[in-house]
Amino acid sequence: MKGIEPILENNRKWVEEKRAADPDFFNRLANGQKPQYLFIGCSDSRVPAASITGTGPGQMFVHRNIANMVVNTDYNLLSVLQYAVEVLGVEDILVVGHYGCGGVAAAAGNKQYGLIDGWLTNIRDVIRVHDAEISAIADEETRLRRLVELNVIEQVRNLAKTNIIQNARKGAKPRACTAWFMILKKVCSRI
């Protein structure tokens, strides 16, 4: 099989397996969603949100972009955030980064990539803010790993600055959101 056929076949198998294990599975999902989590993560194909968190359909709302950015002019992210918090009632938001992130590495380098350069400017701001710490790290891999960590922390801070999260924390429905940051292979921490 070539092209999209393996994907379609895998989907058919998945549907059959789900129906065999739970005949009412798709009926329950069709009745709506009430996820507890919003996952803001990198678009990297090696970071499958449901797989790394052990969540199933309906348990986590997901937004992905290059380098798990929370940018205050990104209407896609803000729309997902607002829907998750104000409509779905999500209470836990995870900003998830990963070591070996190509977006972070690209932002740390001097090469031009075209359209994505504008997006990478946001990570370059993280570098600027933490320049003394990052510049003091001699080993490039260690420096990039720390930049991944700092980028996630800064994105959680950006998340906290949105009026969506500020209003949720004031006690407006739903309850105040808790933002977490997670870097793959590290323990989840609350901010």
Tab-separated table of C-alpha atoms in Angstrom:
chain	number	residue	atom	x	y	z
A	1	MET	CA	0.000	0.000	0.000
A	2	LYS	CA	1.152	3.504	-0.802
A	3	GLY	CA	0.017	7.011	-0.114
A	4	ILE	CA	-2.846	7.452	2.295
A	5	GLU	CA	-4.153	3.876	2.035
A	6	PRO	CA	-2.245	2.593	5.110
A	7	ILE	CA	-3.729	5.427	7.158
A	8	LEU	CA	-7.260	4.620	6.009
A	9	GLU	CA	-6.724	0.913	6.692
A	10	ASN	CA	-5.354	1.653	10.170
A	11	ASN	CA	-8.405	3.817	10.848
A	12	ARG	CA	-10.750	1.013	9.793
A	13	LYS	CA	-8.921	-1.399	12.105
A	14	TRP	CA	-9.027	1.085	14.967
A	15	VAL	CA	-12.788	1.561	14.541
A	16	GLU	CA	-13.325	-2.209	14.507
A	17	GLU	CA	-11.184	-2.682	17.633
A	18	LYS	CA	-12.977	0.096	19.511
A	19	ARG	CA	-16.425	-1.262	18.595
A	20	ALA	CA	-15.415	-4.798	19.569
A	21	ALA	CA	-14.121	-3.651	22.958
A	22	ASP	CA	-16.951	-1.186	23.626
A	23	PRO	CA	-19.996	-1.141	21.306
A	24	ASP	CA	-21.145	2.217	22.745
A	25	PHE	CA	-17.748	3.958	22.385
A	26	PHE	CA	-18.595	6.154	19.382
A	27	ASN	CA	-22.090	6.985	20.664
A	28	ARG	CA	-20.583	8.380	23.875
A	29	LEU	CA	-18.056	10.455	21.924
A	30	ALA	CA	-20.781	11.787	19.644
A	31	ASN	CA	-22.630	13.200	22.657
A	32	GLY	CA	-19.938	15.854	23.200
A	33	GLN	CA	-16.654	16.337	24.913
A	34	LYS	CA	-15.673	17.348	28.412
A	35	PRO	CA	-11.875	17.155	28.459
A	36	GLN	CA	-9.987	17.946	31.630
A	37	TYR	CA	-6.824	19.022	29.830
A	38	LEU	CA	-5.654	21.401	27.150
A	39	PHE	CA	-2.340	20.280	25.659
A	40	ILE	CA	-0.272	23.007	23.994
A	41	GLY	CA	2.604	21.221	22.343
A	42	CYS	CA	5.031	21.140	19.488
A	43	SER	CA	3.974	19.994	16.026
A	44	ASP	CA	6.900	17.560	15.996
A	45	SER	CA	5.667	14.178	14.752
A	46	ARG	CA	7.652	12.436	17.496
A	47	VAL	CA	5.459	14.013	20.200
A	48	PRO	CA	2.021	12.334	19.962
A	49	ALA	CA	-0.069	14.087	22.614
A	50	ALA	CA	-2.406	11.222	23.523
A	51	SER	CA	0.324	8.587	23.518
A	52	ILE	CA	2.743	10.434	25.794
A	53	THR	CA	0.016	11.344	28.278
A	54	GLY	CA	-1.905	8.078	28.235
A	55	THR	CA	-5.138	9.879	27.440
A	56	GLY	CA	-7.892	8.666	25.189
A	57	PRO	CA	-10.462	10.299	22.934
A	58	GLY	CA	-12.397	13.020	24.729
A	59	GLN	CA	-9.932	13.459	27.584
A	60	MET	CA	-7.641	16.142	26.150
A	61	PHE	CA	-8.138	19.125	23.858
A	62	VAL	CA	-5.004	19.719	21.766
A	63	HIS	CA	-3.265	22.660	20.112
A	64	ARG	CA	0.079	22.181	18.389
A	65	ASN	CA	2.476	24.541	16.654
A	66	ILE	CA	6.189	24.879	16.000
A	67	ALA	CA	7.990	24.835	19.381
A	68	ASN	CA	4.840	24.910	21.570
A	69	MET	CA	4.520	28.678	21.422
A	70	VAL	CA	1.925	30.832	23.188
A	71	VAL	CA	1.926	34.006	21.114
A	72	ASN	CA	-0.550	36.775	21.963
A	73	THR	CA	-1.218	37.504	18.268
A	74	ASP	CA	-1.883	33.875	17.318
A	75	TYR	CA	-5.657	33.827	16.885
A	76	ASN	CA	-5.645	30.091	16.290
A	77	LEU	CA	-4.088	29.425	19.697
A	78	LEU	CA	-6.230	32.059	21.408
A	79	SER	CA	-9.389	30.598	19.868
A	80	VAL	CA	-8.446	27.107	21.042
A	81	LEU	CA	-7.608	28.463	24.500
A	82	GLN	CA	-10.844	30.402	24.821
A	83	TYR	CA	-12.968	27.476	23.628
A	84	ALA	CA	-11.154	25.069	25.932
A	85	VAL	CA	-11.447	27.255	29.020
A	86	GLU	CA	-14.739	29.077	28.543
A	87	VAL	CA	-16.819	26.496	26.675
A	88	LEU	CA	-15.344	23.106	27.529
A	89	GLY	CA	-14.398	24.032	31.095
A	90	VAL	CA	-10.829	22.746	30.881
A	91	GLU	CA	-9.038	23.268	34.166
A	92	ASP	CA	-5.540	21.964	33.503
A	93	ILE	CA	-3.402	23.351	30.717
A	94	LEU	CA	-0.143	21.684	29.808
A	95	VAL	CA	2.513	23.527	27.829
A	96	VAL	CA	4.697	20.691	26.621
A	97	GLY	CA	8.154	21.050	25.129
A	98	HIS	CA	10.640	18.389	24.162
A	99	TYR	CA	14.365	18.036	23.945
A	100	GLY	CA	15.651	17.924	20.396
A	101	CYS	CA	13.092	20.512	19.256
A	102	GLY	CA	13.937	21.651	15.731
A	103	GLY	CA	12.152	24.974	16.176
A	104	VAL	CA	14.198	25.855	19.230
A	105	ALA	CA	17.426	24.779	17.493
A	106	ALA	CA	16.535	26.826	14.409
A	107	ALA	CA	15.856	29.906	16.534
A	108	ALA	CA	19.214	29.498	18.255
A	109	GLY	CA	21.064	29.338	14.945
A	110	ASN	CA	21.917	31.995	12.401
A	111	LYS	CA	20.364	30.369	9.329
A	112	GLN	CA	17.343	31.855	7.552
A	113	TYR	CA	14.393	29.549	6.832
A	114	GLY	CA	11.870	31.857	5.195
A	115	LEU	CA	8.337	32.251	6.494
A	116	ILE	CA	9.051	30.460	9.766
A	117	ASP	CA	11.660	33.095	10.692
A	118	GLY	CA	8.868	35.395	11.894
A	119	TRP	CA	7.569	32.663	14.193
A	120	LEU	CA	11.063	31.875	15.469
A	121	THR	CA	11.447	35.513	16.540
A	122	ASN	CA	9.341	34.624	19.562
A	123	ILE	CA	11.925	32.041	20.654
A	124	ARG	CA	14.722	34.492	19.907
A	125	ASP	CA	13.052	36.787	22.456
A	126	VAL	CA	13.402	33.981	25.001
A	127	ILE	CA	17.089	33.781	24.097
A	128	ARG	CA	17.455	37.553	24.512
A	129	VAL	CA	15.757	37.555	27.915
A	130	HIS	CA	17.909	34.669	29.179
A	131	ASP	CA	21.071	35.522	27.243
A	132	ALA	CA	23.434	35.559	30.214
A	133	GLU	CA	22.373	32.097	31.366
A	134	ILE	CA	22.295	30.579	27.893
A	135	SER	CA	25.601	32.126	26.804
A	136	ALA	CA	27.305	30.752	29.920
A	137	ILE	CA	26.615	27.167	28.807
A	138	ALA	CA	29.535	25.989	26.677
A	139	ASP	CA	28.156	22.653	25.469
A	140	GLU	CA	25.734	23.186	22.566
A	141	GLU	CA	23.450	20.245	23.395
A	142	THR	CA	23.202	21.323	27.023
A	143	ARG	CA	22.551	24.914	25.924
A	144	LEU	CA	19.730	23.807	23.566
A	145	ARG	CA	18.188	21.594	26.253
A	146	ARG	CA	18.145	24.541	28.652
A	147	LEU	CA	16.659	26.754	25.950
A	148	VAL	CA	13.851	24.208	25.478
A	149	GLU	CA	13.159	24.426	29.220
A	150	LEU	CA	13.263	28.223	29.289
A	151	ASN	CA	11.035	28.412	26.221
A	152	VAL	CA	8.368	26.300	27.915
A	153	ILE	CA	8.535	28.402	31.069
A	154	GLU	CA	8.202	31.619	29.046
A	155	GLN	CA	5.229	30.184	27.136
A	156	VAL	CA	3.483	29.407	30.420
A	157	ARG	CA	4.129	33.003	31.441
A	158	ASN	CA	2.668	34.168	28.126
A	159	LEU	CA	-0.356	31.965	28.776
A	160	ALA	CA	-0.859	33.576	32.185
A	161	LYS	CA	-0.902	37.021	30.539
A	162	THR	CA	-3.891	36.244	28.316
A	163	ASN	CA	-7.214	37.740	29.355
A	164	ILE	CA	-8.709	34.262	28.997
A	165	ILE	CA	-6.566	32.861	31.809
A	166	GLN	CA	-6.728	36.049	33.872
A	167	ASN	CA	-10.532	35.970	33.768
A	168	ALA	CA	-10.603	32.275	34.631
A	169	ARG	CA	-8.386	32.927	37.640
A	170	LYS	CA	-10.731	35.666	38.861
A	171	GLY	CA	-13.348	33.032	39.495
A	172	ALA	CA	-15.354	33.428	36.310
A	173	LYS	CA	-16.681	30.116	35.081
A	174	PRO	CA	-14.996	27.703	34.727
A	175	ARG	CA	-12.813	27.413	37.799
A	176	ALA	CA	-9.375	28.918	37.693
A	177	CYS	CA	-7.038	27.159	35.329
A	178	THR	CA	-3.828	25.607	36.445
A	179	ALA	CA	-0.984	25.859	33.956
A	180	TRP	CA	1.611	23.130	33.980
A	181	PHE	CA	4.784	22.799	32.034
A	182	MET	CA	6.203	19.544	30.949
A	183	ILE	CA	9.375	18.780	29.127
A	184	LEU	CA	9.535	15.262	27.875
A	185	LYS	CA	11.710	13.100	30.121
A	186	LYS	CA	11.185	15.507	33.036
A	187	VAL	CA	8.654	15.646	35.817
A	188	CYS	CA	5.597	17.805	35.309
A	189	SER	CA	5.798	21.046	37.296
A	190	ARG	CA	3.181	23.600	38.225
A	191	ILE	CA	3.536	27.292	37.518
